[in-house]
Amino acid sequence: MTCTLWQTPHSLYSGKVRSYLIKKRIAFREATPSDPRFADEVLPRVGHNVIPVLESADGEVWQDTTAIIDVLETRHPEPAITPPGPVQQVVAHFLDAFGSNYLLPLAMHYRWSYRNRQELFLRTEFARAISIGMPYEQRLETAAKLMTRFAGMLGPLGVTHEVIPAMEAAYAELLAVLEAHFRVYPYLLGARPSLADFGMVAPLYAHLARDPVPAMLMRTTAPQVARWTERMNADEFADPDYPDAAADPLFPADDAISATLEAVLKVAFEQWTPGLAADAAAVDAWVAAEGNPPAGTVVSRQGKRSVHPDVGPVEYAWRGVTMRRASHVHSLWHLARAQALADALPPADRTRLDALLDRTGGTALMAKRPARVLGREGNVIVLA
Ligand SMILES: N[C@@H](CCC(=O)N[C@@H](CS)C(=O)NCC(=O)O)C(=O)O
């Protein structure tokens, strides 16, 4: 039975699910939003305009990459993408949230701040989402209008001239530690792909490895990261760089986290903590301003359904600049999955996690959360 992935090749979150489906060897076909069935039959069941959407062979429809992977994992447990160690599992969930949320503004920056250097490429990519019923030139023109809508997201994401140098320096640091890691290991947790890889490949593939300007940067400064994005899109690979992984293609025993992955965690915690704290404070302020609304209330300004809702602006110091952007509620909901796993650890495992967090600067971030728990119902984030 074959499911359908509604996607486009240049869509950040589609890349996450595609990679997952490939690595799990789940049969799927791809379809694009230019097919009228998407607007007529699929989107009404999601509730708002978004990709990716996964449609099962018997017509069930799922949205949000996290929800899609959750449901598929219950139906296709093998090959395992969950490492056996409890600390490894927390790390995998953390990096899924980090890649899927924190890196979104950076990916959008490299796509849209350099739009004029990659215009034809982007028009060609966006045209695939546009009705095939019109002449190609007209599709390219229509694509340009759609692109202007997406480019307009840079402001709410906080990407301004003032902060771009700091963002680019932060990305260079991240690429450097990832490059060092992928010289030794084919995937983040070791020999096998996990949620960590699927979350990280979302921004690092569709935008940062495919769009011409960031692709040039990645390929020339972090070629092993570029190769990992390719590896994440193939069910098997034969790179001779990892003889140990070829000999033992399992997750590391004894809940081990490699030194090179610890270096990645250190960078990730350092870069994400201030923004995440600001997002948590924004949700607390919104809950108070709304009079502590009941469970089930949609967490979004004016209750508006949106792919990534916000509850008002945030402002915080970050790497020598002041970040000003819309709050990002989804980050908190996503990170809470890692936090819940950490909270449930038995004391001995918790002690080992705490030692890791202490070494990598992650204690504050893993403790940071809004006072109210966030849930997800009907494809939107709600108060639990
Ligand atoms: N958290 C969602 C994000 C999905 C998402 O942002 N999709 C983008 C394309 S990659 C989109 O459809 N955006 C439309 C919009 O923001 O209006 C997921 O994991 O699926």
Coordinates of C-alpha atoms in Angstrom, one line a residue, residues 128-263:
R128 CA 6.3 23.3 -9.4
A129 CA 3.7 24.3 -6.8
I130 CA 1.7 26.3 -9.3
S131 CA -1.1 25.0 -11.5
I132 CA 0.2 23.2 -14.6
G133 CA -2.8 24.5 -16.5
M134 CA -1.0 27.8 -17.5
P135 CA 1.9 28.4 -19.9
Y136 CA 5.3 28.0 -18.3
E137 CA 6.4 31.6 -18.5
Q138 CA 3.2 32.5 -16.7
R139 CA 3.9 29.9 -14.0
L140 CA 7.3 31.5 -13.5
E141 CA 5.7 34.9 -13.1
T142 CA 3.1 33.5 -10.7
A143 CA 6.0 31.8 -8.8
A144 CA 7.7 35.2 -8.3
K145 CA 4.5 36.6 -6.6
L146 CA 4.4 33.6 -4.3
M147 CA 8.1 34.0 -3.5
T148 CA 7.5 37.6 -2.5
R149 CA 5.0 36.3 0.1
F150 CA 7.6 33.9 1.5
A151 CA 10.4 36.5 1.4
G152 CA 8.1 38.7 3.5
M153 CA 8.5 36.3 6.3
L154 CA 12.1 37.5 7.0
G155 CA 10.8 40.4 9.1
P156 CA 8.7 38.3 11.5
L157 CA 11.5 35.8 11.6
G158 CA 13.9 38.5 12.9
V159 CA 16.2 38.6 9.9
T160 CA 17.4 42.2 9.5
H161 CA 20.7 43.9 8.3
E162 CA 21.6 44.5 11.9
V163 CA 21.6 40.8 12.9
I164 CA 22.7 39.1 9.6
P165 CA 26.4 39.1 10.4
A166 CA 25.8 37.5 13.8
M167 CA 23.5 34.9 12.2
E168 CA 26.0 34.0 9.5
A169 CA 28.8 33.7 12.1
A170 CA 26.6 31.4 14.2
Y171 CA 25.9 29.3 11.2
A172 CA 29.6 29.0 10.4
E173 CA 30.2 27.7 13.9
L174 CA 27.5 25.2 13.6
L175 CA 28.8 24.0 10.2
A176 CA 32.3 23.6 11.6
V177 CA 31.2 21.3 14.5
L178 CA 28.9 19.3 12.1
E179 CA 31.7 19.0 9.6
A180 CA 34.0 17.6 12.3
H181 CA 31.3 15.2 13.4
F182 CA 30.5 13.9 9.9
R183 CA 34.2 13.2 9.2
V184 CA 33.9 10.5 11.8
Y185 CA 30.3 9.4 11.8
P186 CA 27.7 9.0 9.0
Y187 CA 24.8 10.2 11.2
L188 CA 24.4 12.3 14.3
L189 CA 24.0 9.5 16.8
G190 CA 26.5 7.3 15.0
A191 CA 26.0 4.6 12.5
R192 CA 22.2 5.0 12.0
P193 CA 19.9 7.8 11.2
S194 CA 17.6 9.0 14.1
L195 CA 15.1 11.8 14.8
A196 CA 18.2 14.1 15.3
D197 CA 19.1 13.7 11.6
F198 CA 15.5 14.1 10.3
G199 CA 15.1 17.4 12.3
M200 CA 18.5 18.7 11.3
V201 CA 18.2 17.8 7.6
A202 CA 15.0 19.9 7.3
P203 CA 16.8 23.2 7.0
L204 CA 20.2 21.8 6.0
Y205 CA 18.8 20.1 2.9
A206 CA 16.0 22.0 1.0
H207 CA 17.4 25.5 1.6
L208 CA 21.0 25.3 2.8
A209 CA 22.2 22.4 0.6
R210 CA 20.0 23.1 -2.5
D211 CA 19.7 26.8 -3.0
P212 CA 22.7 28.0 -5.0
V213 CA 24.1 30.6 -2.6
P214 CA 24.1 28.6 0.6
A215 CA 24.9 25.4 -1.3
M216 CA 28.1 27.0 -2.5
L217 CA 28.9 27.9 1.1
M218 CA 28.1 24.5 2.5
R219 CA 30.0 22.6 -0.2
T220 CA 33.1 24.7 0.0
T221 CA 33.3 25.0 3.8
A222 CA 31.6 21.9 5.1
P223 CA 31.6 19.2 2.3
Q224 CA 30.9 16.3 4.7
V225 CA 27.7 18.1 5.8
A226 CA 26.7 18.4 2.2
R227 CA 27.4 14.7 1.7
W228 CA 25.3 13.9 4.7
T229 CA 22.3 15.7 3.2
E230 CA 22.7 13.5 0.1
R231 CA 23.1 10.4 2.3
M232 CA 19.8 11.3 4.1
N233 CA 18.1 11.1 0.7
A234 CA 19.3 7.6 -0.1
D235 CA 18.2 4.3 1.5
E236 CA 21.7 2.9 1.3
F237 CA 25.1 4.4 1.0
A238 CA 28.6 3.1 0.3
D239 CA 30.8 5.9 1.4
P240 CA 34.1 4.3 2.5
D241 CA 34.7 7.1 5.0
Y242 CA 33.0 5.1 7.9
P243 CA 34.5 1.6 8.1
D244 CA 33.4 1.3 11.8
A245 CA 29.8 2.1 11.0
A246 CA 29.9 -0.4 8.1
A247 CA 31.2 -3.1 10.4
D248 CA 28.7 -2.3 13.2
P249 CA 25.6 -0.4 11.8
L250 CA 23.9 -0.1 15.2
F251 CA 23.5 2.9 17.6
P252 CA 26.4 3.2 20.1
A253 CA 26.1 0.9 23.1
D254 CA 26.0 2.0 26.7
D255 CA 24.0 5.2 25.9
A256 CA 27.2 6.8 24.5
I257 CA 27.2 10.3 23.0
S258 CA 30.4 10.9 20.9
A259 CA 32.7 13.8 21.7
T260 CA 32.0 15.3 18.3
L261 CA 28.3 15.2 19.0
E262 CA 28.9 16.9 22.3
A263 CA 30.5 19.7 20.4

